[in-house]
CSV table of C-alpha atoms in Angstrom, one decimal:
chain,number,residue,atom,x,y,z
A,1058,MET,CA,18.3,106.8,171.6
A,1059,ALA,CA,21.7,105.7,172.0
A,1060,THR,CA,23.2,105.8,174.9
A,1061,LYS,CA,26.6,106.9,175.9
A,1062,LYS,CA,28.9,103.5,175.3
A,1063,GLN,CA,27.4,103.3,172.1
A,1064,ILE,CA,28.5,107.1,171.3
A,1065,ILE,CA,31.7,106.9,172.6
A,1066,LEU,CA,33.5,103.6,171.8
A,1067,PRO,CA,33.5,104.3,167.6
A,1068,MET,CA,35.3,107.9,168.6
A,1069,VAL,CA,37.9,106.1,170.7
A,1070,VAL,CA,38.6,103.6,167.6
A,1071,ILE,CA,38.8,106.6,165.3
A,1072,ALA,CA,41.1,108.6,167.4
A,1073,VAL,CA,43.5,104.9,168.6
A,1074,GLY,CA,43.5,105.0,164.3
A,1075,VAL,CA,44.9,108.6,163.5
A,1076,ALA,CA,46.8,108.0,166.5
A,1077,GLY,CA,48.4,105.0,165.2
A,1078,PHE,CA,48.6,106.1,161.2
A,1079,ILE,CA,50.7,109.2,162.8
A,1080,GLY,CA,53.4,106.6,164.5
A,1081,MET,CA,53.8,104.7,161.8
A,1082,SER,CA,54.4,108.2,159.2
A,1083,ALA,CA,57.1,108.9,162.3
A,1084,LEU,CA,58.9,106.0,162.1
A,1085,LYS,CA,58.8,105.9,158.2
A,1086,LYS,CA,62.2,107.3,156.4
A,1087,PRO,CA,62.2,110.2,154.0
A,1088,PRO,CA,63.2,109.2,150.6
A,1089,GLU,CA,66.5,109.1,149.6
A,1090,GLU,CA,67.6,111.4,147.1
A,1091,LYS,CA,68.6,109.9,143.5
A,1092,GLU,CA,72.2,110.9,142.8
A,1093,GLN,CA,72.8,112.7,139.4
A,1094,LEU,CA,74.2,110.9,136.8
A,1095,ASP,CA,77.0,112.4,134.6
A,1096,THR,CA,75.6,111.5,130.6
A,1097,THR,CA,78.6,113.5,129.1
A,1098,PRO,CA,79.9,111.6,126.2
A,1099,LEU,CA,83.2,110.1,126.4
A,1100,VAL,CA,85.3,110.2,123.6
A,1101,SER,CA,88.9,109.2,122.9
A,1102,VAL,CA,91.6,111.7,120.7
A,1103,GLN,CA,94.8,111.3,119.2
A,1104,ALA,CA,96.7,114.9,119.0
A,1105,VAL,CA,97.8,116.2,115.9
A,1106,GLU,CA,101.9,116.4,115.1
A,1107,ILE,CA,103.0,118.2,112.2
A,1108,ASN,CA,106.2,116.7,110.3
A,1109,PRO,CA,108.2,117.3,107.2
A,1110,MET,CA,107.2,114.5,104.6
A,1111,SER,CA,108.5,113.2,100.9
A,1112,PHE,CA,105.9,111.3,99.2
A,1113,ALA,CA,106.9,108.0,97.6
A,1114,VAL,CA,104.9,106.0,95.2
A,1115,SER,CA,104.6,102.1,95.6
A,1116,SER,CA,104.7,99.4,93.1
A,1117,TYR,CA,106.1,95.7,92.1
A,1118,GLY,CA,107.6,94.3,89.0
A,1119,VAL,CA,109.5,90.7,87.9
A,1120,VAL,CA,113.4,91.8,87.9
A,1121,ASN,CA,114.9,90.6,83.8
A,1122,ALA,CA,118.2,91.0,82.5
A,1123,LYS,CA,118.1,94.5,80.1
A,1124,TYR,CA,119.7,92.5,77.2
A,1125,GLU,CA,118.2,88.7,76.0
A,1126,THR,CA,120.2,86.9,73.3
A,1127,GLU,CA,119.4,83.8,71.2
A,1128,LEU,CA,122.4,82.5,70.3
A,1129,VAL,CA,121.7,81.0,66.8
A,1130,SER,CA,123.7,79.6,64.3
A,1131,GLN,CA,124.9,81.1,61.1
A,1132,LEU,CA,126.6,77.6,59.3
A,1133,ASN,CA,126.0,74.4,59.0
A,1134,GLY,CA,127.9,71.7,60.5
A,1135,GLU,CA,128.9,69.5,63.4
A,1136,ILE,CA,129.6,70.9,67.0
A,1137,VAL,CA,133.0,69.8,67.9
A,1138,TYR,CA,133.8,71.8,71.1
A,1139,LEU,CA,131.7,72.9,73.9
A,1140,SER,CA,132.8,75.0,77.0
A,1141,ASP,CA,132.3,73.8,80.5
A,1142,LYS,CA,130.9,77.1,81.0
A,1143,PHE,CA,128.4,76.4,78.7
A,1144,VAL,CA,125.6,75.1,80.6
A,1145,ARG,CA,122.6,76.4,82.3
A,1146,GLY,CA,123.6,79.1,85.1
A,1147,GLY,CA,127.1,79.6,83.9
A,1148,PHE,CA,128.5,82.8,84.0
A,1149,VAL,CA,130.8,84.0,81.0
A,1150,LYS,CA,133.3,86.9,80.1
A,1151,LYS,CA,132.7,88.3,76.5
A,1152,GLY,CA,134.4,87.3,73.9
A,1153,ASP,CA,134.6,83.5,76.1
A,1154,VAL,CA,134.6,80.9,73.3
A,1155,LEU,CA,131.3,78.9,74.4
A,1156,ALA,CA,131.1,76.0,71.2
A,1157,LYS,CA,133.3,75.5,68.1
A,1158,ILE,CA,131.6,73.9,64.9
A,1159,ASP,CA,133.6,71.8,62.5
A,1160,PRO,CA,135.9,74.7,60.7
A,1161,SER,CA,137.7,72.1,58.1
A,1162,ASP,CA,135.4,73.1,55.0
A,1163,TYR,CA,135.2,76.7,56.2
A,1164,GLU,CA,139.0,76.6,56.1
A,1165,ALA,CA,139.3,74.8,52.3
A,1166,ALA,CA,137.2,77.5,51.4
A,1167,LEU,CA,139.4,80.4,52.6
A,1168,ILE,CA,142.2,78.2,50.8
A,1169,ASP,CA,140.3,78.9,47.2
A,1170,ALA,CA,139.2,82.0,47.9
A,1171,LYS,CA,143.1,83.3,48.3
A,1172,ALA,CA,143.8,81.4,45.1
A,1173,THR,CA,140.9,83.0,43.3
A,1174,MET,CA,142.3,86.5,44.6
A,1175,ALA,CA,145.7,85.9,43.8
A,1176,SER,CA,144.6,85.0,40.7
A,1177,ALA,CA,142.2,87.6,39.9
A,1178,ARG,CA,145.4,89.7,40.9
A,1179,ALA,CA,147.7,88.6,38.2
A,1180,THR,CA,145.6,88.4,35.5
A,1181,LEU,CA,144.7,92.3,36.5
A,1182,VAL,CA,148.5,93.0,36.5
A,1183,GLN,CA,149.0,91.5,33.1
A,1184,GLU,CA,145.7,93.0,31.5
A,1185,LYS,CA,147.3,96.6,32.5
A,1186,ALA,CA,150.1,95.8,30.7
A,1187,TYR,CA,148.3,94.8,27.3
A,1188,GLY,CA,146.7,98.0,28.0
A,1189,LYS,CA,150.6,100.2,27.9
A,1190,VAL,CA,151.5,98.3,24.7
A,1191,ALA,CA,147.9,98.8,23.5
A,1192,GLU,CA,148.3,102.8,23.6
A,1193,GLU,CA,152.1,102.9,22.5
A,1194,GLU,CA,151.2,100.9,19.5
A,1195,TRP,CA,148.3,103.3,18.6
A,1196,LYS,CA,150.9,106.5,19.3
A,1197,ARG,CA,152.5,105.2,15.9
A,1198,ILE,CA,149.9,105.5,13.9
A,1199,GLU,CA,149.5,108.7,12.3
A,1200,ASN,CA,145.9,110.1,12.0
A,1201,GLY,CA,144.5,106.9,13.4
A,1202,VAL,CA,141.8,107.1,16.2
A,1203,PRO,CA,141.9,104.5,18.9
A,1204,THR,CA,138.6,102.9,20.4
A,1205,GLU,CA,138.7,101.7,24.0
A,1206,LEU,CA,138.2,98.4,22.7
A,1207,SER,CA,141.8,98.6,20.9
A,1208,LEU,CA,142.9,100.2,24.2
A,1209,ARG,CA,141.4,97.1,26.2
A,1210,LYS,CA,139.7,98.9,28.7
A,1211,PRO,CA,136.6,96.7,28.7
A,1212,GLN,CA,139.4,93.9,28.9
A,1213,LEU,CA,140.9,96.3,31.9
A,1214,ALA,CA,137.5,97.3,33.8
A,1215,GLN,CA,136.5,93.3,33.8
A,1216,GLU,CA,139.7,92.1,35.3
A,1217,ILE,CA,139.2,95.1,37.7
A,1218,ALA,CA,135.9,93.8,38.8
A,1219,LYS,CA,137.2,89.8,39.1
A,1220,LEU,CA,139.8,91.3,42.0
A,1221,ASN,CA,136.6,93.1,43.7
A,1222,SER,CA,134.6,89.9,44.0
A,1223,SER,CA,137.3,87.6,45.2
A,1224,GLU,CA,138.4,89.9,47.3
A,1225,ALA,CA,134.6,90.0,48.3
A,1226,GLY,CA,134.6,85.9,48.5
A,1227,LEU,CA,137.5,86.1,50.4
A,1228,LYS,CA,136.1,88.3,53.3
A,1229,ARG,CA,133.1,86.1,53.0
A,1230,ALA,CA,135.6,82.9,53.5
A,1231,ASN,CA,137.5,84.9,56.6
A,1232,ARG,CA,133.8,85.6,58.3
A,1233,ASN,CA,133.0,82.2,57.4
A,1234,LEU,CA,135.6,80.2,59.8
A,1235,GLU,CA,134.9,83.0,62.1
A,1236,ARG,CA,131.7,81.9,62.9
A,1237,THR,CA,132.5,78.5,63.3
A,1238,ILE,CA,133.5,79.8,66.7
A,1239,ILE,CA,130.4,80.7,69.3
A,1240,LYS,CA,131.9,83.7,71.5
A,1241,ALA,CA,129.4,85.7,74.4
A,1242,PRO,CA,128.9,88.6,73.3
A,1243,TYR,CA,129.0,90.3,76.3
A,1244,ASP,CA,129.3,89.1,80.0
A,1245,ALA,CA,126.7,87.2,80.5
A,1246,LEU,CA,124.6,84.4,82.5
A,1247,ILE,CA,123.5,81.1,80.4
A,1248,GLU,CA,120.1,80.7,80.7
A,1249,ALA,CA,119.8,77.6,77.9
A,1250,ARG,CA,122.2,75.1,76.2
A,1251,ASN,CA,120.1,73.5,73.1
A,1252,ILE,CA,123.4,71.6,71.8
A,1253,GLY,CA,125.3,69.0,72.6
A,1254,LEU,CA,129.0,67.6,71.4
A,1255,GLY,CA,128.4,65.9,68.0
A,1256,SER,CA,125.5,67.8,67.3
A,1257,TYR,CA,124.9,68.6,63.8
A,1258,VAL,CA,123.2,72.4,63.2
A,1259,SER,CA,122.6,74.3,60.1
A,1260,MET,CA,121.8,77.5,59.4
A,1261,GLY,CA,119.3,79.2,62.1
A,1262,THR,CA,119.3,76.3,64.6
A,1263,PRO,CA,119.2,78.0,68.2
A,1264,LEU,CA,122.6,77.2,69.9
A,1265,GLY,CA,121.6,78.7,73.3
A,1266,LYS,CA,120.4,81.8,75.1
A,1267,VAL,CA,122.0,84.2,77.6
A,1268,LEU,CA,121.2,87.4,79.4
A,1269,SER,CA,123.3,90.1,80.4
A,1270,THR,CA,124.8,90.2,83.9
A,1271,ALA,CA,125.7,94.4,84.0
A,1272,GLU,CA,122.2,95.6,83.8
A,1273,ALA,CA,118.9,94.0,85.0
A,1274,GLU,CA,115.6,95.7,84.5
A,1275,ILE,CA,112.2,96.2,86.6
A,1276,ARG,CA,109.1,97.1,84.9
A,1277,LEU,CA,107.2,99.3,87.5
A,1278,PRO,CA,103.2,99.5,87.2
A,1279,ILE,CA,102.2,103.3,88.2
A,1280,ALA,CA,98.9,104.4,88.2
A,1281,ASP,CA,98.2,107.7,86.4
A,1282,LYS,CA,96.7,109.4,89.3
A,1283,GLU,CA,100.2,108.4,91.0
A,1284,LEU,CA,102.1,110.4,88.9
A,1285,GLN,CA,101.6,113.3,90.3
A,1286,PHE,CA,103.9,112.5,93.2
A,1287,LEU,CA,106.7,111.9,91.4
A,1288,ASP,CA,109.2,114.8,90.3
A,1289,ASP,CA,109.8,114.7,86.6
A,1290,LYS,CA,107.3,112.2,86.0
A,1291,GLY,CA,109.6,109.7,87.7
A,1292,GLN,CA,112.6,110.2,85.6
A,1293,GLY,CA,115.7,109.6,87.4
A,1294,ALA,CA,114.1,109.0,90.6
A,1295,GLU,CA,115.9,106.5,93.0
A,1296,VAL,CA,114.1,103.1,94.1
A,1297,ILE,CA,114.4,100.7,96.7
A,1298,LEU,CA,113.4,97.1,96.0
A,1299,THR,CA,112.3,94.9,98.6
A,1300,GLY,CA,111.7,90.7,98.4
A,1301,ASP,CA,112.9,87.3,99.5
A,1302,PHE,CA,116.1,85.7,98.7
A,1303,ALA,CA,117.2,82.8,101.0
A,1304,GLY,CA,114.3,83.0,103.5
A,1305,LYS,CA,115.7,86.9,104.0
A,1306,THR,CA,113.8,89.6,103.0
A,1307,GLN,CA,116.7,92.2,101.4
A,1308,GLU,CA,116.7,94.9,99.7
A,1309,TRP,CA,118.5,96.7,96.7
A,1310,THR,CA,119.1,99.7,95.2
A,1311,ALA,CA,118.2,101.0,91.5
A,1312,LYS,CA,117.3,104.5,89.3
A,1313,VAL,CA,114.2,104.9,87.2
A,1314,VAL,CA,116.0,105.0,83.4
A,1315,ARG,CA,113.2,105.6,81.5
A,1316,SER,CA,109.2,106.1,80.6
A,1317,GLU,CA,107.5,103.4,78.6
A,1318,GLY,CA,106.1,106.4,77.3
A,1319,VAL,CA,102.3,104.8,76.7
A,1320,ILE,CA,99.8,103.5,79.0
A,1321,ASP,CA,98.8,99.8,78.7
A,1322,SER,CA,95.6,99.3,77.1
A,1323,ARG,CA,94.7,96.3,79.4
A,1324,SER,CA,96.1,97.5,83.0
A,1325,ARG,CA,95.3,101.7,82.4
A,1326,MET,CA,99.0,102.2,83.8
A,1327,THR,CA,102.3,103.7,83.0
A,1328,TYR,CA,105.2,101.3,82.7
A,1329,LEU,CA,108.3,103.4,84.4
A,1330,VAL,CA,111.9,101.1,84.0
A,1331,ALA,CA,113.8,100.7,86.9
A,1332,GLU,CA,117.3,99.6,86.3
A,1333,VAL,CA,120.0,98.0,89.2
A,1334,LYS,CA,123.5,97.4,88.4
A,1335,ASP,CA,125.2,94.2,88.6
A,1336,PRO,CA,122.3,92.6,89.8
A,1337,TYR,CA,124.8,89.1,90.6
A,1338,GLY,CA,127.2,91.3,92.7
A,1339,LEU,CA,130.2,90.0,90.5
A,1340,LYS,CA,132.6,93.1,90.7
A,1341,SER,CA,130.8,94.6,93.6
A,1342,LYS,CA,129.5,93.4,97.1
A,1343,ASN,CA,126.2,94.0,96.2
A,1344,ASN,CA,123.6,91.6,97.2
A,1345,GLU,CA,122.7,88.8,94.6
A,1346,LEU,CA,119.3,90.0,92.5
A,1347,ARG,CA,118.7,87.0,90.5
A,1348,TYR,CA,116.5,87.5,87.3
A,1349,GLY,CA,112.7,86.2,87.4
A,1350,THR,CA,112.2,88.0,91.6
A,1351,TYR,CA,109.5,89.4,92.7
A,1352,VAL,CA,110.2,92.7,94.1
A,1353,THR,CA,107.9,95.3,95.5
A,1354,ALA,CA,109.3,99.2,95.1
A,1355,SER,CA,109.3,102.2,96.8
A,1356,ILE,CA,110.0,105.1,94.4
A,1357,ASP,CA,111.0,108.5,95.9
A,1358,GLY,CA,108.5,110.6,95.0
A,1359,SER,CA,108.3,114.8,95.5
A,1360,HIS,CA,108.1,116.7,98.5
A,1361,ALA,CA,104.8,117.4,100.4
A,1362,GLY,CA,106.0,119.7,103.0
A,1363,GLN,CA,104.7,119.9,106.4
A,1364,VAL,CA,101.5,117.5,106.5
A,1365,THR,CA,100.0,115.4,109.0
A,1366,GLU,CA,98.8,112.0,108.8
A,1367,ILE,CA,95.5,110.8,109.9
A,1368,PRO,CA,93.3,107.3,109.5
A,1369,ARG,CA,91.5,108.0,106.8
A,1370,HIS,CA,87.8,106.7,108.3
A,1371,LEU,CA,88.1,109.9,110.8
A,1372,VAL,CA,87.7,111.9,107.3
A,1373,ILE,CA,83.4,112.3,105.9
A,1374,ASN,CA,82.9,114.8,103.3
A,1375,ASN,CA,86.3,116.4,104.0
A,1376,GLN,CA,85.5,117.0,107.7
A,1377,VAL,CA,87.2,116.0,110.6
A,1378,ALA,CA,85.9,116.1,114.3
A,1379,VAL,CA,88.2,117.6,117.0
A,1380,LEU,CA,87.3,118.5,120.9
A,1381,ASP,CA,88.4,122.4,121.2
A,1382,ASN,CA,90.2,123.3,124.2
A,1383,GLU,CA,86.3,123.6,126.4
A,1384,GLY,CA,85.9,119.6,125.2
A,1385,LYS,CA,83.1,121.1,123.0
A,1386,LEU,CA,82.8,119.4,119.4
A,1387,ARG,CA,84.4,121.5,116.3
A,1388,TYR,CA,84.0,120.3,112.8
A,1389,LYS,CA,87.4,121.1,110.9
A,1390,ASN,CA,87.6,121.5,106.5
A,1391,ILE,CA,90.7,120.1,106.0
A,1392,THR,CA,92.7,119.6,102.7
A,1393,ILE,CA,93.5,115.9,101.6
A,1394,LEU,CA,97.2,115.9,99.4
A,1395,ARG,CA,96.7,112.3,99.0
A,1396,GLN,CA,95.5,108.7,100.3
A,1397,ILE,CA,98.0,105.7,101.4
A,1398,GLY,CA,95.7,102.9,102.3
A,1399,SER,CA,93.9,103.3,105.7
A,1400,LYS,CA,95.5,107.0,106.3
A,1401,VAL,CA,95.5,110.4,104.4
A,1402,ILE,CA,97.9,113.1,103.9
A,1403,VAL,CA,96.3,116.5,105.3
A,1404,SER,CA,98.2,119.7,104.1
A,1405,ASP,CA,95.9,122.5,105.8
A,1406,GLY,CA,93.0,122.5,108.3
A,1407,LEU,CA,94.8,120.9,111.1
A,1408,GLU,CA,96.9,122.2,113.3
A,1409,ALA,CA,99.8,121.2,115.4
A,1410,GLY,CA,98.2,119.8,119.2
A,1411,MET,CA,94.6,119.6,118.0
A,1412,ASN,CA,92.5,116.2,119.5
A,1413,VAL,CA,91.0,114.4,116.8
A,1414,ILE,CA,88.8,112.7,117.8
A,1415,THR,CA,88.9,109.0,116.9
A,1416,SER,CA,86.3,107.3,118.6
A,1417,ALA,CA,82.4,107.0,117.3
A,1418,LEU,CA,79.9,109.5,118.5
A,1419,ASP,CA,76.0,108.5,118.0
A,1420,TYR,CA,74.1,110.9,117.9
A,1421,PRO,CA,77.1,114.0,117.2
A,1422,ILE,CA,75.8,117.7,117.2
A,1423,GLU,CA,78.3,120.8,116.3
A,1424,GLY,CA,79.2,122.3,120.0
A,1425,MET,CA,78.1,119.2,121.9
A,1426,GLN,CA,79.5,118.9,125.8
A,1427,LEU,CA,82.4,115.8,125.5
A,1428,ALA,CA,84.9,114.3,128.0
A,1429,LEU,CA,87.8,112.4,128.0
A,1430,PRO,CA,88.1,109.2,129.7
A,1431,GLU,CA,91.0,110.7,131.9
A,1432,ASP,CA,88.4,113.5,133.0
A,1433,LYS,CA,85.9,110.9,134.1
A,1434,LEU,CA,88.2,108.5,136.2
A,1435,LEU,CA,89.6,111.9,137.9
A,1436,ARG,CA,85.6,113.2,138.4
A,1437,ASP,CA,85.1,109.4,139.8
A,1438,GLU,CA,87.9,109.1,142.2
A,1439,GLU,CA,86.9,112.9,143.9
A,1440,SER,CA,83.0,112.3,144.5
A,1441,PRO,CA,83.6,109.3,146.7
A,1442,ASP,CA,84.7,112.0,149.5
A,1443,GLN,CA,81.2,114.3,149.3
A,1444,PRO,CA,78.5,111.1,150.6
A,1445,THR,CA,80.7,110.8,153.6
A,1446,GLN,CA,81.0,114.8,154.4
A,1447,ILE,CA,76.8,114.4,154.0
A,1448,ALA,CA,76.4,111.8,156.5
A,1449,MET,CA,78.3,112.8,159.5
A,1450,GLU,CA,76.2,116.3,158.9
A,1451,ASP,CA,73.3,113.8,159.3
A,1452,LYS,CA,74.5,112.3,162.0
A,1453,ASP,CA,75.4,115.6,164.1
């Protein structure tokens, strides 16, 4: 039979263990409440601005002379004179003498032509007199019927033909003598000279090449879809040309004067031709625009009305994501007038002041709650005050 000691000792041990557990439980701190995290996605936005806009169509081209003329000899002979202006890069006026071919043979030919014509005139006068004599003689003959030969009419016609031929020969001789002097056909820039003093040229020999300085032309390729943004398909449109000259970017004004009227079979482009007056500034104070310069062109187009401009990557299936007044995601259907580089022109669907979402969302759902970074900062600034108040209450 168990003694009292054997019964009481286990009970004491159990009581001490229970008391120790209760004491340790009393000393243990209660678990802290976890702070609730704000998982609202943050987005950045761009406010919509509605402004009037006129379209401009971009193009490019190389500046060329409106007229280019290859000077060719029309005679045979030796070059006996060259103008100091007849050099590559020289400027000449219309009618300036550029070169002369030895005129000796052509002066002699002119003298011969004059003598031949004088002789033909004298013979014609003599033949007319013979004809009158023959006619008087036939009048004295009774019952006589004169023939044309007896009245010397064929001889008169022959002499008239000879006179006409001599007149033509005189004109030819005069023209050949004039052609010994090579003149500038218009105000021009000398692009090339192919002869030297003492050179012998024959008919068809190239003498040089001149470029007109009154107007310059630039062929501007335009894609078919871009023509819709030009009034009257670009006819008469103002053009701003931009290019580099002497290490500086300069601008020139031009005007579209015509369309080439066909679509290029290789590039599938329509070409408009813009014209610049006095490109070298010889008669005005225009900036010099040299032939061969590569330029970019901005062609004034049609009026687009009240539109807004947004980045192209924000548009998906003709819809744009916006942040409404309640901070929720909404999709707006838009009408795109035109795409220009990385941006699109929107004519309908957006209103001034709307906030277009410009940042990416992982899982966008219409109506989801969103927040702006500035709203998040404002909440973070207000939240530290609340834990402080709770700690003071616990202390009391």
